[in-house]
C-alpha atoms as one frame of an Amber mdcrd trajectory, in Angstrom:
protein
  32.049   7.677  20.635  28.769   8.558  22.261  27.945  11.192  19.666  28.872
   8.715  16.921  26.576   6.083  18.190  23.829   8.559  18.726  24.066   9.878
  15.044  24.343   6.384  13.698  21.133   5.558  15.472  19.424   8.580  14.049
  20.439   7.807  10.558  19.263   4.201  10.984  16.062   5.400  12.147  15.699
   7.800   9.274  16.515   4.982   6.960  13.591   2.959   8.212  11.051   5.811
   8.705   9.102   5.818   5.467   5.203   5.349   5.538   2.781   2.819   6.892
  -1.004   2.370   6.928  -2.630   1.976  10.344  -6.388   2.276   9.369  -7.390
  -0.226   8.372  -4.778  -2.188  10.429  -1.929  -3.254   8.286  -0.813  -6.916
   9.033   1.268  -7.255  12.058   1.534  -3.470  12.722   2.760  -2.553  16.270
   2.089   0.208  18.553  -1.647   0.710  17.554  -3.846  -0.333  20.501  -6.902
  -0.806  18.281  -5.020  -3.293  15.908  -4.957  -7.024  16.848  -2.019  -9.019
  17.904  -0.330 -11.144  15.122  -1.595 -14.575  14.536  -0.092 -17.503  16.269
   3.575 -18.079  15.203   3.922 -14.486  13.734   5.513 -11.583  15.291   4.910
  -7.726  15.223   6.492  -6.048  12.151   8.678  -3.402  13.644   9.879  -2.386
  10.236   6.492  -2.010   8.587   7.400   1.392   7.210  10.045  -0.060   5.037
   9.696  -0.980   1.364   9.048  -4.405   0.070  11.474  -4.040  -2.830  13.807
  -1.945  -4.964  14.481  -1.890  -8.672  17.332  -4.158  -8.040  15.738  -6.889
  -5.826  12.877  -8.133  -3.704  13.028  -7.675   0.059   9.629  -8.876   1.133
   6.669 -10.646  -0.611   3.870  -8.860  -2.055   1.697  -7.603   0.991   4.985
  -7.527   3.081   3.417 -10.157   5.508   1.646 -13.132   3.958  -0.286 -14.627
   6.808  -3.710 -13.107   7.210  -5.421 -12.304  10.473  -8.056 -14.851  11.412
 -10.755 -12.169  11.604 -11.148  -9.070   9.523  -9.866  -5.886  10.987 -12.620
  -3.902   9.306 -16.297  -4.678   8.000 -17.313  -2.492   5.094 -20.323  -2.260
   2.861 -19.849  -1.689  -0.892 -20.570   2.067  -1.676 -19.453   3.346   1.840
 -16.750   5.834   2.376 -13.835   4.967   4.354 -10.762   6.825   5.671  -7.380
   5.272   5.041  -4.895   6.670   7.602  -1.063   6.552   7.876   1.386   6.735
  10.797   2.745  10.113  11.523   6.576  10.782  11.580   7.223   9.019   8.363
   9.115  10.124   5.397   7.065  11.318   2.442   9.851  11.324  -0.185   8.348
  14.222  -1.985   5.174  12.309  -2.853   4.610   9.940  -5.674   1.902   7.514
  -6.913  -0.240   5.634  -4.536  -2.694   2.877  -5.386  -5.429   1.410  -3.228
  -6.740  -1.918  -4.315  -8.618  -5.033  -3.370  -7.774  -8.740  -3.694 -10.150
 -11.648  -3.624  -7.842 -14.480  -4.416  -5.590 -14.230  -1.339  -3.198 -11.742
  -2.904  -2.550 -13.074  -6.251  -4.249 -10.295  -8.112  -5.298  -6.654  -7.009
  -7.913  -4.500  -8.579  -7.456  -0.917  -8.035 -10.272   1.036  -6.595  -8.597
   4.454  -6.053  -5.468   6.194  -7.246  -3.543   9.124  -5.593  -1.126   9.913
  -8.379   1.764  12.413  -8.393   1.451  13.911  -4.947   0.469  11.211  -2.627
   1.004  12.437   1.072   1.377  16.126  -0.203  -0.882  18.820  -1.473   1.165
  19.390  -4.556   4.744  19.386  -5.688   7.226  19.090  -2.873  10.899  18.291
  -2.053  10.004  17.769   1.489  10.338  14.465   3.434   7.543  15.501   5.920
   4.274  14.295   4.778   1.320  16.897   4.613  -1.553  14.412   4.174  -1.980
  11.322   6.372  -5.527  10.479   5.651  -7.401   9.738   2.468 -11.161   9.392
   2.152 -11.950   6.490  -0.286 -15.297   5.305  -1.556 -15.572   1.578  -1.884
 -17.199   1.141  -5.336 -20.829   0.117  -4.953 -20.226  -2.818  -7.336 -17.345
  -4.578  -5.688 -18.043  -8.156  -4.767 -18.852  -9.475  -1.264 -16.214 -11.296
   0.551 -15.314 -12.344   4.136 -11.575 -12.664   3.336 -10.814  -9.681   1.137
  -7.379  -7.984   1.112  -7.312  -4.096   1.010  -3.899  -2.980  -0.182  -2.000
   0.364  -0.296   0.946   0.667  -2.547   3.248   3.602  -3.167   5.996   4.442
  -5.632   7.940   7.332  -4.126   8.957  10.580  -6.025  12.318  11.161  -4.433
  14.999   8.689  -3.257  15.920   5.194  -3.884  13.710   3.488  -6.416  11.588
   1.395  -4.333   8.045  -0.073  -3.878   6.017   0.045  -0.741   3.042  -1.989
   0.239   0.803  -2.798   3.243  -2.201  -5.010   3.392  -5.321  -5.251   5.692
  -7.755  -8.106   6.100 -11.298  -6.890   5.486 -14.838  -8.080   4.966 -17.125
  -6.502   2.481 -21.010  -6.790   2.263 -22.358  -6.470  -1.298 -25.010  -7.751
  -3.566 -22.506  -7.658  -6.450 -20.767 -10.757  -7.671 -17.922  -9.015  -9.810
 -16.056  -5.956 -10.390 -13.788  -4.633 -13.132 -10.908  -2.171 -12.944  -7.200
  -1.662 -13.538  -4.728  -4.235 -12.253  -2.321  -2.885  -9.567   0.912  -1.661
 -11.032   3.964  -3.254  -9.521   7.263  -1.438 -10.331  10.655  -0.917  -8.676
  10.210  -4.489  -7.244  13.166  -6.446  -8.516  14.606  -6.735 -12.005  11.552
  -8.223 -13.651   9.363  -5.255 -13.044   9.261  -1.885 -14.676  11.536   0.811
 -13.217   9.954   4.247 -12.518  12.999   6.745 -12.036  13.058   9.582  -9.610
  10.616  12.221 -10.512  13.429  15.134 -10.523  10.349  17.582 -10.356   8.402
  15.957 -13.216   5.266  14.431 -11.668   4.203  12.856 -14.766   7.023  10.302
 -14.427   5.645   6.840 -14.565   2.092   7.731 -15.549   2.332   6.155 -18.881
   2.754   2.664 -17.149  -0.408   3.488 -15.109  -2.311   4.198 -18.361  -1.207
   0.784 -19.641  -2.528  -1.124 -16.591  -4.650  -4.084 -17.860  -8.277  -4.169
 -16.794  -9.230  -7.193 -14.815 -12.520  -8.588 -13.417 -12.612 -10.127  -9.993
 -15.318 -12.312  -8.602 -16.578 -13.060  -5.096 -15.262 -16.609  -5.350 -11.844
 -15.472  -5.834 -11.406 -15.976  -9.604 -10.207 -13.259 -11.905 -10.131 -12.536
 -15.499  -7.840 -10.310 -17.545  -9.627  -8.188 -20.067
């Protein structure tokens, strides 16, 4: 009986051990001393590594946790390079497509500023569940708008395993002289029956890229409005 319980616990842990962003601090992340406590009335997200949805249904809302921190967890300047870091010990599911995006309207729309297509968390094709890459240097475009309440988002469509969509969000502030920025809108897939399905890659890392090529371009503004081009 003890062995059964132990194995069951290990399988449960493996099922929940995917990937999560800790720098900048994802909303309500636990176990990171440099990250703030959740806002009043909210609790730590002890399942922050889990997906927000599958091809069959929605598990959590976009951003996973909707309530923002009262203060930004990072202060950036347009044009600077940041390092986005992920928790070790997660499951990399053979890679996949990651997007890094900004929202100026409270999470209604996200404009992509950086992609890691095909091999996100790996250095090339892989069937491993153990990530090889846990940090990505990303340059914040010099023309993104200023904002005191900007959402920085990481999202991921995994290469191997159940068809899922992962996403974490961080509340940041950006200094800039720009008022608008144009780029591709974040692709949302494998997030309920009303979104596109990107199947398992089965070794073909071009899987789903046609949908990325079709992302509409949007323009975001420092006042939070957006225009779809």
